[in-house]
Coordinates of C-alpha atoms in Angstrom, one line a residue:
M1 CA -42.0 -189.1 -78.4
S2 CA -39.4 -187.1 -76.5
L3 CA -39.3 -187.1 -72.7
N4 CA -38.3 -184.0 -70.8
K5 CA -39.3 -184.9 -67.2
K6 CA -36.9 -182.4 -65.7
H7 CA -38.8 -179.5 -67.1
A8 CA -42.2 -181.1 -67.2
E9 CA -45.2 -178.9 -66.6
V10 CA -47.5 -180.8 -64.3
L11 CA -51.2 -180.2 -64.6
K12 CA -53.0 -180.1 -61.2
T13 CA -56.6 -178.9 -61.9
E14 CA -59.4 -178.9 -64.4
E15 CA -58.4 -175.3 -65.2
D16 CA -54.8 -176.4 -66.0
I17 CA -56.2 -179.0 -68.5
L18 CA -58.3 -176.4 -70.2
K19 CA -55.3 -174.0 -70.4
A20 CA -53.1 -176.8 -71.9
I21 CA -55.7 -177.5 -74.6
K22 CA -56.2 -173.8 -75.4
Q23 CA -52.4 -173.5 -75.8
D24 CA -52.3 -176.5 -78.2
K25 CA -52.8 -175.2 -81.7
W26 CA -53.6 -178.6 -83.2
M27 CA -56.2 -179.4 -80.6
M28 CA -57.9 -176.1 -81.0
E29 CA -58.0 -176.6 -84.8
V30 CA -59.6 -180.0 -84.4
L31 CA -62.1 -178.6 -81.9
G32 CA -62.9 -175.8 -84.3
A33 CA -63.5 -178.1 -87.2
A34 CA -65.8 -180.4 -85.1
S35 CA -67.7 -177.3 -83.9
R36 CA -68.4 -176.2 -87.4
L37 CA -70.7 -179.3 -87.9
Q38 CA -73.0 -178.0 -85.1
L39 CA -73.7 -181.5 -83.9
P40 CA -76.2 -181.7 -81.0
D41 CA -74.7 -182.3 -77.5
F42 CA -71.3 -182.9 -79.1
C43 CA -67.8 -183.1 -77.7
I44 CA -64.4 -184.8 -78.5
S45 CA -63.9 -187.5 -75.9
A46 CA -61.6 -190.2 -74.6
G47 CA -58.0 -190.3 -75.9
F48 CA -58.1 -186.8 -77.4
V49 CA -58.0 -185.3 -73.9
R50 CA -56.5 -188.2 -71.9
S51 CA -53.4 -188.4 -74.2
K52 CA -52.8 -184.7 -74.0
V53 CA -52.9 -184.8 -70.2
W54 CA -50.6 -187.8 -69.9
D55 CA -48.2 -186.3 -72.4
V56 CA -47.9 -183.2 -70.4
Q57 CA -47.7 -185.1 -67.1
H58 CA -44.8 -187.1 -68.6
G59 CA -43.0 -184.1 -70.0
Y60 CA -43.3 -185.2 -73.6
T61 CA -42.3 -182.6 -76.1
Q62 CA -44.0 -184.4 -79.0
R63 CA -47.6 -185.5 -79.2
T64 CA -48.4 -189.2 -78.8
P65 CA -50.2 -190.2 -82.0
L66 CA -53.9 -191.0 -81.6
P67 CA -55.5 -194.0 -83.3
D68 CA -58.7 -191.9 -83.7
V69 CA -60.2 -188.6 -82.7
D70 CA -63.6 -189.5 -81.1
V71 CA -66.3 -186.9 -82.0
V72 CA -69.4 -187.9 -80.1
Y73 CA -72.9 -186.4 -80.1
F74 CA -76.4 -187.3 -79.2
D75 CA -79.3 -187.2 -81.7
A76 CA -82.1 -189.7 -80.9
S77 CA -84.1 -188.4 -83.9
D78 CA -81.6 -189.8 -86.5
T79 CA -79.6 -192.9 -85.5
D80 CA -78.6 -193.9 -89.0
E81 CA -74.9 -194.9 -89.0
L82 CA -74.6 -193.5 -92.5
K83 CA -75.1 -190.0 -91.0
E84 CA -72.0 -190.5 -88.9
K85 CA -70.0 -191.4 -92.0
K86 CA -71.3 -188.3 -93.7
Y87 CA -70.0 -186.2 -90.8
E88 CA -66.7 -188.0 -90.8
N89 CA -66.3 -187.2 -94.5
M90 CA -67.2 -183.5 -93.8
L91 CA -64.5 -183.4 -91.2
L92 CA -61.9 -185.0 -93.5
Q93 CA -62.6 -182.3 -96.0
L94 CA -61.8 -179.7 -93.3
I95 CA -58.7 -181.5 -91.9
P96 CA -57.7 -184.5 -94.0
D97 CA -54.9 -185.9 -91.8
V98 CA -56.9 -186.4 -88.6
P99 CA -58.2 -189.9 -87.9
W100 CA -61.8 -188.8 -87.4
S101 CA -64.3 -191.1 -85.7
V102 CA -67.9 -189.8 -85.3
K103 CA -70.4 -191.7 -83.2
N104 CA -74.0 -190.9 -82.3
Q105 CA -74.3 -191.9 -78.6
A106 CA -78.1 -192.3 -79.1
R107 CA -77.3 -195.7 -80.8
M108 CA -74.0 -196.7 -79.2
H109 CA -75.6 -198.5 -76.3
E110 CA -77.0 -201.1 -78.7
V111 CA -73.5 -201.6 -80.2
N112 CA -72.0 -202.0 -76.7
K113 CA -74.9 -204.0 -75.3
L114 CA -75.6 -201.4 -72.6
P115 CA -78.8 -199.7 -71.3
A116 CA -79.8 -196.7 -73.3
F117 CA -77.9 -193.4 -72.7
R118 CA -79.8 -190.2 -71.8
N119 CA -77.3 -187.8 -73.4
T120 CA -73.6 -187.5 -74.3
E121 CA -72.4 -187.1 -70.7
H122 CA -74.2 -190.2 -69.7
A123 CA -72.6 -192.1 -72.5
I124 CA -69.1 -190.8 -71.5
A125 CA -69.9 -191.9 -67.9
C126 CA -70.3 -195.4 -69.3
Y127 CA -66.9 -195.6 -70.8
T128 CA -64.6 -198.3 -69.4
E129 CA -62.1 -196.2 -67.4
T130 CA -62.5 -193.1 -65.3
A131 CA -59.5 -191.4 -67.0
T132 CA -61.1 -192.1 -70.4
S133 CA -64.5 -190.7 -69.3
I134 CA -63.5 -187.2 -70.4
G135 CA -64.5 -184.9 -73.2
V136 CA -64.1 -181.3 -74.3
R137 CA -66.3 -179.0 -76.3
M138 CA -66.3 -175.5 -77.5
N139 CA -69.0 -173.1 -76.3
G140 CA -68.4 -170.1 -78.4
D141 CA -64.9 -169.0 -77.6
E142 CA -64.8 -171.0 -74.3
L143 CA -63.9 -174.6 -73.7
Q144 CA -65.9 -176.9 -71.4
L145 CA -64.8 -180.2 -70.0
I146 CA -67.2 -183.1 -69.6
A147 CA -65.9 -185.1 -66.7
P148 CA -68.5 -187.3 -65.0
Y149 CA -65.9 -188.6 -62.5
G150 CA -63.8 -185.5 -62.2
V151 CA -60.2 -185.3 -63.2
V152 CA -58.3 -186.8 -60.3
D153 CA -57.5 -190.1 -61.9
L154 CA -56.8 -188.5 -65.2
L155 CA -54.3 -186.1 -63.6
A156 CA -52.7 -188.8 -61.6
C157 CA -52.2 -191.0 -64.7
R158 CA -54.3 -193.7 -62.9
I159 CA -56.4 -196.2 -64.7
A160 CA -59.5 -197.5 -62.7
P161 CA -62.8 -198.9 -63.9
T162 CA -65.9 -196.7 -64.0
P163 CA -68.8 -198.0 -61.8
L164 CA -70.3 -199.9 -64.8
Y165 CA -67.1 -201.9 -65.2
A166 CA -66.1 -202.3 -61.5
R167 CA -65.0 -205.5 -60.0
D168 CA -68.4 -206.7 -58.8
T169 CA -70.2 -206.1 -62.2
S170 CA -70.8 -208.4 -65.2
Y171 CA -68.8 -206.0 -67.4
H172 CA -65.6 -206.2 -65.3
A173 CA -64.0 -208.8 -67.7
I174 CA -64.3 -206.3 -70.5
Y175 CA -62.3 -203.7 -68.5
L176 CA -59.6 -206.3 -67.7
K177 CA -59.3 -207.3 -71.4
R178 CA -59.2 -203.7 -72.5
V179 CA -56.5 -202.4 -70.2
K180 CA -54.3 -205.4 -71.0
Q181 CA -54.7 -204.8 -74.7
K182 CA -54.1 -201.0 -74.5
N183 CA -50.9 -201.5 -72.5
W184 CA -50.8 -197.7 -71.8
Q185 CA -47.8 -198.1 -69.6
W186 CA -45.6 -198.8 -72.6
L187 CA -46.5 -195.3 -74.0
W188 CA -46.7 -193.6 -70.6
P189 CA -44.5 -195.3 -68.0
C190 CA -45.9 -193.4 -65.0
V191 CA -49.4 -194.8 -65.6
Q192 CA -50.7 -196.8 -62.7
M193 CA -53.2 -199.6 -63.3
E194 CA -55.8 -200.3 -60.6
D195 CA -57.9 -203.4 -60.2
I196 CA -56.2 -205.3 -62.9
H197 CA -56.4 -208.7 -61.3
N198 CA -59.7 -210.6 -61.2
D199 CA -59.2 -212.2 -57.8

């Protein structure tokens, strides 16, 4: 990745984030491909949006590679994991070089040992960090952000636990382990970690 802080375009609002995504040809192609599947209550979540925002905030001129592109949807009528693999294969046919990951949030609470989710936004609200609790979807020609905790932490490059993973919860250790393993500050030096010590 190349750093160009001097001329960095700083995002300040949700509208700025949407504009940055619209101007990113690759992201729009990925969103367009996912939209073609017409999955119920779908969006592309987590690092797809977070990494874009942090790249812009750091003035990077090249995209930070993503380990996966998280397409999430909610369909309680069919929670067969094989259906998700079918969707992944369909997406690979459309854009082969994208690391697609498709997950039905109607079953993911069981995988993560959490209470059942009501819909996709509820599932995203139960992600580990506030800056990761973000998604984007296409509604016709328009983009919509799904941001249960807003975008303040995301824009500030700040990592903090969501309520489910806060210091006084039984899931806090999962948060601590995850932020240590991810080591986001190595990729994005301006990232600030909050609540990383289990005092």
